[in-house]
Short mmCIF file of C-alpha atoms in Angstrom, two decimals:
data_model
loop_
_atom_site.label_atom_id
_atom_site.label_comp_id
_atom_site.label_asym_id
_atom_site.label_seq_id
_atom_site.Cartn_x
_atom_site.Cartn_y
_atom_site.Cartn_z
CA MET A 131 64.41 98.26 8.79
CA PRO A 132 63.87 96.93 12.30
CA GLN A 133 66.58 97.03 14.90
CA PRO A 134 67.76 93.68 16.10
CA LYS A 135 66.80 93.02 19.75
CA PRO A 136 69.68 93.26 22.39
CA GLY A 137 71.06 89.78 23.17
CA LEU A 138 70.44 88.33 26.75
CA LEU A 139 73.87 88.92 27.72
CA MET A 140 73.71 92.61 26.98
CA VAL A 141 70.19 92.77 28.74
CA ALA A 142 71.71 91.12 31.91
CA VAL A 143 75.07 93.57 31.84
CA ARG A 144 72.97 96.82 31.02
CA PRO A 145 72.31 97.83 34.78
CA PHE A 146 75.94 97.16 35.56
CA LYS A 147 77.37 99.40 32.77
CA ALA A 148 74.69 102.05 33.80
CA LEU A 149 76.48 101.70 37.24
CA PHE A 150 79.78 102.16 36.37
CA VAL A 151 79.10 105.42 34.34
CA SER A 152 76.91 107.13 36.99
CA ASP A 153 77.73 108.79 40.27
CA ALA A 154 76.30 105.70 42.21
CA PHE A 155 79.51 103.86 41.41
CA ALA A 156 81.92 105.71 43.74
CA GLY A 157 79.53 105.32 46.90
CA VAL A 158 79.12 101.34 45.63
CA LEU A 159 83.13 101.22 45.35
CA LEU A 160 83.34 102.61 48.81
CA ILE A 161 80.93 99.93 50.08
CA ALA A 162 82.99 97.09 48.71
CA VAL A 163 86.34 98.44 49.69
CA ALA A 164 84.92 98.64 53.27
CA ILE A 165 83.80 95.05 53.10
CA ALA A 166 87.22 94.18 51.77
CA ALA A 167 89.12 95.84 54.40
CA MET A 168 86.81 94.04 57.18
CA LEU A 169 87.75 90.64 55.53
CA VAL A 170 91.30 91.22 55.07
CA ALA A 171 91.58 92.51 58.77
CA ASN A 172 89.87 89.21 60.00
CA SER A 173 91.81 86.64 57.82
CA GLY A 174 95.13 85.02 57.83
CA LEU A 175 96.31 88.43 56.16
CA ALA A 176 95.48 90.63 59.01
CA HIS A 177 99.22 90.86 59.95
CA GLY A 178 100.45 91.87 56.78
CA TYR A 179 97.49 94.18 56.41
CA HIS A 180 98.56 95.93 59.62
CA GLU A 181 102.31 95.94 58.69
CA LEU A 182 101.48 97.39 55.16
CA PHE A 183 99.91 100.57 56.50
CA HIS A 184 101.45 100.82 60.11
CA GLY A 185 104.90 99.43 59.65
CA THR A 186 107.73 102.19 59.79
CA LEU A 187 108.69 102.80 56.07
CA ALA A 188 112.48 102.24 55.45
CA TRP A 189 112.73 105.54 53.76
CA SER A 190 110.56 108.80 53.46
CA PRO A 191 111.12 111.77 51.96
CA ILE A 192 109.51 113.62 54.71
CA PRO A 193 110.57 111.83 58.10
CA LYS A 194 107.38 113.03 60.07
CA LEU A 195 105.22 110.45 57.59
CA ASP A 196 107.13 107.27 58.38
CA THR A 197 104.17 104.99 57.51
CA LEU A 198 102.13 104.40 54.57
CA HIS A 199 99.02 105.06 57.04
CA LEU A 200 100.23 108.70 57.80
CA TRP A 201 101.09 109.32 53.89
CA ILE A 202 97.37 108.62 53.31
CA ASN A 203 95.82 110.21 56.01
CA ASP A 204 98.14 113.28 56.12
CA ALA A 205 98.96 113.78 52.43
CA LEU A 206 96.53 111.82 50.04
CA MET A 207 93.80 112.95 51.99
CA ALA A 208 94.81 116.54 51.42
CA VAL A 209 93.75 116.21 48.15
CA PHE A 210 90.22 114.94 49.21
CA PHE A 211 89.98 117.96 51.21
CA PHE A 212 91.03 120.21 48.49
CA VAL A 213 88.58 118.98 46.37
CA VAL A 214 85.97 119.30 49.08
CA GLY A 215 87.06 122.95 49.37
CA LEU A 216 86.79 123.40 45.51
CA GLU A 217 83.00 122.16 45.70
CA VAL A 218 82.35 124.29 48.66
CA LYS A 219 83.43 127.43 47.03
CA ARG A 220 81.75 126.70 43.72
CA GLU A 221 78.55 126.25 45.55
CA ILE A 222 79.06 129.27 47.47
CA VAL A 223 79.70 131.54 44.79
CA ALA A 224 77.48 130.16 42.07
CA GLY A 225 75.77 127.13 43.30
CA ASN A 226 72.87 126.25 45.56
CA LEU A 227 74.40 128.25 48.62
CA SER A 228 74.75 131.57 46.97
CA ASP A 229 71.16 132.19 47.26
CA ALA A 230 70.08 133.09 50.47
CA ARG A 231 66.45 131.53 50.11
CA GLN A 232 67.82 128.31 48.84
CA ARG A 233 70.44 127.77 51.58
CA ARG A 234 68.15 128.31 54.48
CA LEU A 235 66.84 124.76 54.70
CA PRO A 236 70.12 122.82 53.97
CA VAL A 237 72.22 125.00 56.22
CA LEU A 238 69.70 124.93 59.11
CA ALA A 239 69.36 121.08 58.41
CA ALA A 240 73.28 120.47 58.24
CA VAL A 241 73.83 122.32 61.63
CA ALA A 242 70.87 120.66 63.37
CA GLY A 243 72.27 117.29 61.85
CA MET A 244 75.80 117.98 63.37
CA ALA A 245 74.53 119.07 66.87
CA ALA A 246 72.18 116.33 67.59
CA PRO A 247 74.53 113.53 66.95
CA ALA A 248 77.46 115.25 69.14
CA LEU A 249 74.65 115.77 71.85
CA ILE A 250 73.54 112.16 71.85
CA TYR A 251 77.31 111.11 71.70
CA LEU A 252 78.00 113.28 74.89
CA LEU A 253 74.88 111.91 76.68
CA ILE A 254 76.11 108.46 76.26
CA ALA A 255 80.01 108.60 76.42
CA GLY A 256 80.35 112.13 77.87
CA GLY A 257 80.81 110.70 81.42
CA HIS A 258 84.23 109.20 80.51
CA ALA A 259 86.71 112.18 80.42
CA GLU A 260 89.19 110.33 77.72
CA LEU A 261 86.19 109.94 75.63
CA ARG A 262 84.77 113.54 75.18
CA ARG A 263 87.35 114.21 72.45
CA GLY A 264 85.13 111.89 70.35
CA TRP A 265 82.14 113.89 70.17
CA ALA A 266 82.53 115.19 66.48
CA ILE A 267 82.80 111.58 65.26
CA PRO A 268 79.26 111.06 64.57
CA ALA A 269 78.77 114.74 63.25
CA ALA A 270 79.53 114.29 59.26
CA THR A 271 77.80 112.68 56.52
CA ASP A 272 79.88 110.60 53.76
CA ILE A 273 78.27 112.10 50.50
CA ALA A 274 79.93 109.17 48.40
CA PHE A 275 78.17 106.63 50.44
CA ALA A 276 74.78 108.25 50.66
CA MET A 277 74.65 109.18 46.85
CA GLY A 278 75.69 105.48 46.20
CA VAL A 279 72.51 104.40 48.06
CA ILE A 280 70.47 107.21 46.31
CA GLY A 281 72.06 106.09 43.12
CA LEU A 282 70.62 102.52 43.72
CA LEU A 283 67.42 103.71 44.19
CA GLY A 284 67.25 105.45 40.86
CA SER A 285 64.26 107.46 39.99
CA ARG A 286 62.48 106.51 43.12
CA VAL A 287 63.87 109.75 45.01
CA PRO A 288 62.73 112.95 43.73
CA PRO A 289 65.20 115.35 42.18
CA SER A 290 64.68 117.92 45.00
CA LEU A 291 65.69 115.25 47.54
CA ARG A 292 68.85 114.73 45.67
CA LEU A 293 69.84 118.38 45.61
CA PHE A 294 68.96 118.91 49.33
CA LEU A 295 71.18 115.80 50.14
CA LEU A 296 74.00 117.13 48.08
CA THR A 297 73.67 120.64 49.51
CA VAL A 298 73.47 119.42 53.36
CA ALA A 299 76.85 117.31 52.57
CA VAL A 300 78.68 120.46 51.35
CA VAL A 301 77.74 122.48 54.48
CA ASP A 302 78.42 119.32 56.47
CA ASP A 303 81.76 119.12 55.01
CA LEU A 304 82.71 122.48 55.78
CA GLY A 305 81.25 122.27 59.34
CA ALA A 306 83.78 119.26 59.64
CA VAL A 307 86.58 121.09 58.43
CA MET A 308 86.05 123.90 60.90
CA ILE A 309 85.88 121.25 63.89
CA ILE A 310 89.06 119.85 62.61
CA ALA A 311 90.60 123.10 62.58
CA VAL A 312 89.24 124.35 65.88
CA PHE A 313 89.15 121.33 68.34
CA TYR A 314 91.79 118.83 66.94
CA THR A 315 94.95 121.25 66.55
CA ALA A 316 97.47 120.94 69.52
CA ASN A 317 101.21 122.01 69.95
CA LEU A 318 101.06 125.04 67.55
CA LYS A 319 104.47 125.89 66.10
CA LEU A 320 104.15 129.66 65.32
CA ALA A 321 106.95 129.83 62.91
CA TRP A 322 105.38 127.41 60.81
CA LEU A 323 101.94 129.05 61.10
CA PHE A 324 103.31 132.38 60.05
CA ALA A 325 104.82 130.49 56.94
CA SER A 326 101.57 129.12 56.29
CA PHE A 327 99.82 132.51 56.34
CA ILE A 328 102.46 133.76 54.03
CA VAL A 329 102.15 131.18 51.61
CA PHE A 330 98.05 131.64 51.72
CA ALA A 331 98.50 135.38 51.26
CA GLY A 332 100.66 134.49 48.22
CA MET A 333 98.12 132.32 46.81
CA ILE A 334 95.43 135.19 47.16
CA ALA A 335 97.76 137.74 45.55
CA LEU A 336 98.17 135.20 42.46
CA ASN A 337 94.21 135.23 42.50
CA ARG A 338 94.23 139.01 42.63
CA PHE A 339 96.95 139.53 39.91
CA ARG A 340 94.79 137.26 37.61
CA ALA A 341 97.13 134.38 37.21
CA ALA A 342 95.74 132.25 34.53
CA SER A 343 97.76 129.00 34.82
CA VAL A 344 96.81 126.06 37.24
CA TRP A 345 100.75 125.39 37.87
CA PRO A 346 101.49 128.31 40.18
CA PHE A 347 98.52 127.39 42.27
CA VAL A 348 99.37 123.90 42.38
CA VAL A 349 103.16 124.45 43.35
CA ALA A 350 101.85 126.84 46.15
CA ALA A 351 99.30 124.32 47.36
CA LEU A 352 102.23 121.79 47.90
CA VAL A 353 104.34 124.35 49.92
CA LEU A 354 101.51 125.37 51.86
CA TRP A 355 100.66 121.80 52.78
CA TYR A 356 104.32 121.34 53.69
CA CYS A 357 104.20 124.33 56.14
CA VAL A 358 100.71 123.39 57.56
CA LEU A 359 101.93 119.76 58.09
CA ASN A 360 104.90 121.24 60.36
CA SER A 361 102.58 123.75 62.15
CA GLY A 362 100.57 121.81 64.31
CA ILE A 363 97.06 122.07 62.56
CA HIS A 364 96.19 119.22 60.72
CA ALA A 365 98.13 119.18 57.39
CA THR A 366 94.74 118.31 55.40
CA ILE A 367 93.28 121.93 56.22
CA ALA A 368 95.86 123.16 53.64
CA GLY A 369 93.66 121.50 51.16
CA VAL A 370 90.59 123.64 51.91
CA ALA A 371 92.57 126.93 52.33
CA ALA A 372 94.12 126.40 48.93
CA ALA A 373 91.11 125.50 47.16
CA PHE A 374 89.36 128.72 48.79
CA ALA A 375 92.50 130.88 47.16
CA VAL A 376 91.94 129.32 43.42
CA PRO A 377 89.94 131.95 41.31
CA MET A 378 86.38 130.91 39.79
CA GLN A 379 86.33 133.83 37.36
CA GLU A 380 87.45 133.09 33.70
CA ARG A 381 91.30 133.28 33.24
CA GLY A 382 92.73 132.91 29.74
CA GLY A 383 89.45 131.63 28.27
CA ARG A 384 88.81 128.97 31.18
CA ASN A 385 87.70 128.50 34.70
CA LEU A 386 90.70 127.45 36.97
CA LEU A 387 88.51 126.30 39.67
CA THR A 388 86.28 123.98 37.68
CA THR A 389 89.32 122.97 35.63
CA MET A 390 91.09 121.77 38.86
CA GLU A 391 87.81 120.03 40.35
CA HIS A 392 86.94 118.16 36.93
CA ALA A 393 90.85 116.94 36.65
CA LEU A 394 90.59 115.88 40.53
CA VAL A 395 86.91 114.77 41.06
CA ARG A 396 87.55 111.28 39.55
CA TRP A 397 91.01 110.61 41.11
CA ASN A 398 89.28 111.68 44.53
CA ALA A 399 86.42 109.28 44.21
CA TYR A 400 87.95 106.38 42.64
CA LEU A 401 91.52 106.26 44.25
CA VAL A 402 91.99 108.80 47.10
CA VAL A 403 88.87 107.84 48.91
CA PRO A 404 88.90 104.08 48.40
CA LEU A 405 92.50 103.85 49.34
CA PHE A 406 91.60 105.88 52.88
CA GLY A 407 88.88 103.50 53.37
CA PHE A 408 90.79 100.36 52.76
CA ALA A 409 93.62 101.65 55.18
CA ASN A 410 91.10 102.73 57.98
CA ALA A 411 87.79 100.51 57.73
CA GLY A 412 89.98 97.00 58.67
CA VAL A 413 88.85 96.44 62.39
CA ALA A 414 89.67 93.30 63.91
CA LEU A 415 86.44 91.45 65.15
CA THR A 416 88.38 88.48 66.85
CA GLY A 417 86.88 88.07 70.57
CA LEU A 418 84.39 91.13 69.99
CA SER A 419 81.25 90.12 71.80
CA PHE A 420 77.95 91.99 71.70
CA ALA A 421 78.44 93.41 75.09
CA ALA A 422 81.46 95.13 73.59
CA LEU A 423 79.27 96.89 71.10
CA LEU A 424 77.44 98.67 73.92
CA ASP A 425 80.43 100.04 75.37
CA PRO A 426 80.19 103.96 75.64
CA LEU A 427 82.46 104.76 72.73
CA PRO A 428 81.01 102.66 70.09
CA LEU A 429 77.41 103.10 71.31
CA GLY A 430 77.78 106.78 71.57
CA VAL A 431 79.04 106.91 67.65
CA GLY A 432 76.63 104.49 66.47
CA ALA A 433 73.84 106.09 68.14
CA GLY A 434 74.98 109.57 67.06
CA LEU A 435 74.77 108.65 63.38
CA VAL A 436 71.65 106.76 63.48
CA LEU A 437 69.36 108.63 65.70
CA GLY A 438 71.15 112.13 66.30
CA LYS A 439 71.46 112.80 62.34
CA GLN A 440 67.82 111.83 61.44
CA THR A 441 66.65 113.38 64.57
CA GLY A 442 68.43 116.67 64.11
CA ILE A 443 67.78 116.91 60.27
CA LEU A 444 63.83 115.93 60.43
CA ALA A 445 63.64 118.35 63.39
CA ALA A 446 65.12 121.20 61.47
CA ILE A 447 63.07 120.47 58.33
CA VAL A 448 59.64 120.25 60.25
CA ALA A 449 60.48 123.43 62.14
CA ALA A 450 61.56 125.42 58.97
CA ASP A 451 58.47 124.44 57.33
CA ARG A 452 55.81 124.95 60.01
CA LEU A 453 57.16 128.39 61.01
CA GLY A 454 57.55 129.65 57.55
CA PHE A 455 61.33 129.68 57.64
CA ALA A 456 61.83 127.54 54.61
CA ALA A 457 59.78 125.23 52.77
CA LYS A 458 60.21 121.50 52.78
CA PRO A 459 62.03 120.05 49.22
CA ALA A 460 59.34 120.09 46.51
CA GLY A 461 57.59 117.13 45.54
CA ALA A 462 59.02 115.06 48.60
CA SER A 463 56.77 113.26 50.89
CA TRP A 464 57.68 113.16 54.73
CA PHE A 465 58.30 109.79 54.49
CA GLN A 466 60.83 110.44 51.67
CA ILE A 467 62.36 113.17 53.79
CA TRP A 468 62.80 110.66 56.67
CA GLY A 469 64.66 108.21 54.45
CA VAL A 470 67.14 110.69 53.29
CA ALA A 471 67.66 111.99 56.86
CA ALA A 472 68.67 108.58 57.90
CA LEU A 473 71.08 108.43 54.98
CA CYS A 474 72.91 111.33 56.37
CA GLY A 475 73.69 108.85 59.23
CA ILE A 476 76.11 107.32 56.75
CA GLY A 477 79.29 108.76 58.13
CA PHE A 478 82.32 106.82 56.66
CA THR A 479 85.12 108.71 55.40
CA MET A 480 84.95 112.07 57.49
CA SER A 481 83.77 109.98 60.72
CA LEU A 482 86.74 107.38 60.46
CA PHE A 483 89.31 110.61 59.82
CA ILE A 484 87.93 112.39 62.95
CA GLY A 485 87.95 109.26 65.03
CA ALA A 486 91.88 109.10 64.34
CA LEU A 487 92.48 112.52 65.17
CA ALA A 488 90.35 112.59 68.47
CA PHE A 489 92.34 109.41 69.94
CA PRO A 490 95.86 109.78 68.37
CA ARG A 491 97.52 107.91 71.47
CA TYR A 492 94.84 105.27 71.93
CA PRO A 493 94.77 102.87 69.28
CA LEU A 494 91.95 100.71 71.05
CA LEU A 495 89.77 103.47 71.13
CA ILE A 496 90.47 104.36 67.31
CA GLU A 497 88.98 100.84 66.84
CA GLU A 498 86.14 101.23 69.01
CA ALA A 499 85.37 104.45 67.19
CA LYS A 500 85.75 102.60 63.71
CA ILE A 501 83.12 99.81 65.03
CA GLY A 502 80.55 102.66 66.03
CA VAL A 503 81.12 104.34 62.80
CA LEU A 504 80.76 101.09 60.72
CA GLY A 505 77.85 99.76 62.43
CA GLY A 506 76.06 103.20 62.64
CA SER A 507 76.79 103.78 58.81
CA LEU A 508 75.14 100.29 57.98
CA ILE A 509 72.50 100.67 59.89
CA SER A 510 71.46 104.07 58.50
CA ALA A 511 72.11 102.97 54.99
CA VAL A 512 69.82 99.85 55.45
CA LEU A 513 67.20 101.96 57.04
CA GLY A 514 67.17 104.91 54.80
CA TYR A 515 67.25 102.40 51.72
CA ALA A 516 64.43 100.76 53.10
CA VAL A 517 62.27 103.62 53.95
CA LEU A 518 62.72 105.40 50.37
CA ARG A 519 61.94 102.18 48.82
CA LEU A 520 58.81 101.77 50.86
CA ALA A 521 57.82 105.49 50.40
CA ALA A 522 58.23 104.92 46.39
CA ARG A 523 55.65 102.09 46.48
CA LYS A 524 53.27 104.08 48.22
CA ALA A 525 53.72 107.00 46.02
#
């Protein structure tokens, strides 16, 4: 018996239904949130938007976190970094970074893709002493945004390039975490730092003694976060450290690392990161002229993302392939590789985060950095999408 043909409405909504069950939705959601934040920040709701996130809370269980913005950036984002840490550890232990031959190209590309944007930023903005701290802003890739664009392209992007982008982003995230820990730490409080090491050692002991329950690690991670928060190191580093202490071996019939990752990854993608984006992407454009976009800070950030990312990554892949160090992604043309390299210039989440750390006492500089991040990320997204779309037609 022949099956009835789907109705017109079902045909129309099928692409949207597929989008909601795909990994691309996280990136599309982030794009929508960024647009919403910009619209609100430039409407009659702007004052309420600012007061919501930056107004002092009537009461906070942790006095140091006295605004909603601080709770999001210092507490909720620790969950984001915890998930990043779990992903990095999984890749190092049993994923694409566990094989020396497989990790050569993405590691080299990620390092070059962080160094080139930093260099371009310093060439443009480094002449101003107060701006030099922003050198790392264009160094990071936003994997959710980039994979969202890749998801919109569907089968036009070879699987090898998707895997390459994911692996580069993992190494990129690890590099950004190291940068935050080393270069954006000040006024260390040794007592709290020592307490952090003790708690972390306790988590390692839980691992060594084969603790089979998730909850001891959860409680210890919360204590570690509180100690790091008060130590002078940015509290989100506690998320990565705690993740590295979670065991990946089977315990009590389950893998604790993958159990925790699976439990948190959707909360991370659909709540934590979008909330961070909405709280941080709102930039008031009132009175902004084209000349202001050419100021050293936004220009340095934007140029670092658009030019630095693709130049560094492309140069690394070409050099590795020509010198026999590592072959380019299989089944991908150089035109497609260029498109993916351009997408790596989307630096939304981590770039906004580093921008806030770079200029904590200069709100105006943070706003200028946001303009550079949003502008550079938008250009990179459009360029990468266009190149990959055109490359698919030529294939």
